[in-house]
């Protein structure tokens, strides 16, 4: 089953023999599925450690909600939320990723021990991001992005979503490499839910092979997103709330692992940790 092989490695990060599990710690009052739950340094560090105990391979720490329509926090507040949590988790030996669109936050987080910079704008939101990541020699997630949360729903217009996301990601990768980031350190991400409707998200999940063809490890972040609510709602019914979408998320994790994703980013780790291990076992039996 060749699709399961060759998920790629990222220079500067550990290697796993299966799709890795990235657990999410949102240190925010307003993220769409877990806002306010870990909004304090001690609670956030404890939650990150719990996720590792449940099977997370790395923990993604963010201090700014990117839900559609959200307004931005200022840099000082984002730093105050994120940096102590990164430092606390890194000190415990956790592989930490920092979820930020700000170069200043990325720089301080890396200094505090973050091993990976996860920028949902792929370096577009802050012109200093790519130079900072290049100078730090940090691995970098390049996500497909068309604009800030206030406006992204109006940008969800595609002729062929898979072809356009692939093309735009390739352009971003080229720009990031031209800016000095080593190609071996780049991870790509289709940006599910970012300037995409449910049909776009499903098409991208159905064609992860075309994203893999870009030649870099692939991160899939479907956890609890609107398209899963849409799938589960069926005709005319209201979608279940975000926190009731974890089984659906685990299904996407299994599908992503099977399609060769390098990692999946999830809020509820346990079910996804099982899903990627099952995918690994199936691969071993192929
Ligand atoms: N989605 C969210 C936040 N960070 N990072 C990456 N790389 N990819 C994503 O799709 C992504 C992300 C929004 O979801 P959240 O509010 O659950 O964190």
mmCIF file of N, CA and C and ligand atoms in Angstrom, residues 24 26 31-32 66 99 118 120 141 143 189 191-192 194 219 221 225 265 267, ligand 1:
data_model
loop_
_atom_site.group_PDB
_atom_site.id
_atom_site.type_symbol
_atom_site.label_atom_id
_atom_site.label_comp_id
_atom_site.label_asym_id
_atom_site.label_seq_id
_atom_site.Cartn_x
_atom_site.Cartn_y
_atom_site.Cartn_z
ATOM 1 N N UNK A 24 -3.540 20.301 20.194
ATOM 2 C CA UNK A 24 -3.742 21.758 20.164
ATOM 3 C C UNK A 24 -3.958 22.307 21.572
ATOM 4 N N UNK A 26 -4.981 25.965 22.703
ATOM 5 C CA UNK A 26 -5.323 27.341 22.361
ATOM 6 C C UNK A 26 -5.405 28.159 23.652
ATOM 7 N N UNK A 31 -11.355 30.813 20.952
ATOM 8 C CA UNK A 31 -11.241 29.888 19.812
ATOM 9 C C UNK A 31 -12.549 29.123 19.659
ATOM 10 N N UNK A 32 -12.841 28.698 18.434
ATOM 11 C CA UNK A 32 -14.211 28.274 18.181
ATOM 12 C C UNK A 32 -14.596 27.001 18.919
ATOM 13 N N UNK A 66 -8.263 32.094 15.210
ATOM 14 C CA UNK A 66 -8.346 32.354 13.761
ATOM 15 C C UNK A 66 -9.711 31.960 13.227
ATOM 16 N N UNK A 99 1.805 28.489 17.139
ATOM 17 C CA UNK A 99 0.816 28.856 16.114
ATOM 18 C C UNK A 99 0.667 30.372 16.147
ATOM 19 N N UNK A 118 4.341 27.477 13.212
ATOM 20 C CA UNK A 118 3.126 27.172 12.454
ATOM 21 C C UNK A 118 2.405 28.484 12.180
ATOM 22 N N UNK A 120 -0.411 30.224 10.046
ATOM 23 C CA UNK A 120 -1.544 29.925 9.159
ATOM 24 C C UNK A 120 -1.543 30.801 7.906
ATOM 25 N N UNK A 141 5.637 25.731 9.025
ATOM 26 C CA UNK A 141 4.428 25.262 8.356
ATOM 27 C C UNK A 141 3.945 26.352 7.408
ATOM 28 N N UNK A 143 0.901 27.189 5.350
ATOM 29 C CA UNK A 143 -0.510 26.830 5.150
ATOM 30 C C UNK A 143 -1.112 27.632 4.013
ATOM 31 N N UNK A 189 0.342 22.591 4.303
ATOM 32 C CA UNK A 189 -0.960 22.385 4.947
ATOM 33 C C UNK A 189 -2.030 23.014 4.041
ATOM 34 N N UNK A 191 -4.884 24.084 4.793
ATOM 35 C CA UNK A 191 -5.648 25.161 5.430
ATOM 36 C C UNK A 191 -7.150 24.920 5.380
ATOM 37 N N UNK A 192 -7.577 23.754 5.835
ATOM 38 C CA UNK A 192 -9.007 23.426 5.805
ATOM 39 C C UNK A 192 -9.797 24.489 6.567
ATOM 40 N N UNK A 194 -10.097 27.598 5.890
ATOM 41 C CA UNK A 194 -9.597 28.959 5.683
ATOM 42 C C UNK A 194 -9.898 29.374 4.242
ATOM 43 N N UNK A 219 0.700 18.447 6.667
ATOM 44 C CA UNK A 219 -0.052 18.545 7.922
ATOM 45 C C UNK A 219 -1.527 18.748 7.575
ATOM 46 N N UNK A 221 -5.232 19.617 9.283
ATOM 47 C CA UNK A 221 -5.830 20.158 10.509
ATOM 48 C C UNK A 221 -7.339 20.304 10.305
ATOM 49 N N UNK A 225 -13.758 21.065 12.650
ATOM 50 C CA UNK A 225 -14.076 22.200 11.780
ATOM 51 C C UNK A 225 -15.497 22.138 11.210
ATOM 52 N N UNK A 265 -3.433 17.605 13.122
ATOM 53 C CA UNK A 265 -3.524 18.551 14.245
ATOM 54 C C UNK A 265 -4.921 18.442 14.846
ATOM 55 N N UNK A 267 -7.676 18.563 18.546
ATOM 56 C CA UNK A 267 -7.947 18.999 19.921
ATOM 57 C C UNK A 267 -8.039 17.798 20.861
HETATM 58 N N1 LIG B 1 -6.409 25.842 11.943
HETATM 59 C C1 LIG B 1 -6.585 26.577 13.050
HETATM 60 C C2 LIG B 1 -5.487 27.037 13.781
HETATM 61 N N2 LIG B 1 -4.226 26.733 13.412
HETATM 62 N N3 LIG B 1 -2.755 25.666 11.933
HETATM 63 C C3 LIG B 1 -2.563 24.948 10.830
HETATM 64 N N4 LIG B 1 -1.296 24.635 10.446
HETATM 65 N N5 LIG B 1 -3.591 24.492 10.061
HETATM 66 C C4 LIG B 1 -4.882 24.784 10.365
HETATM 67 O O1 LIG B 1 -5.788 24.379 9.608
HETATM 68 C C5 LIG B 1 -5.143 25.538 11.538
HETATM 69 C C6 LIG B 1 -4.023 25.976 12.297
HETATM 70 C C7 LIG B 1 -7.968 26.929 13.478
HETATM 71 O O2 LIG B 1 -8.489 26.008 14.339
HETATM 72 P P1 LIG B 1 -8.457 26.074 15.966
HETATM 73 O O3 LIG B 1 -9.278 27.275 16.366
HETATM 74 O O4 LIG B 1 -9.067 24.809 16.296
HETATM 75 O O5 LIG B 1 -7.067 26.181 16.465
#
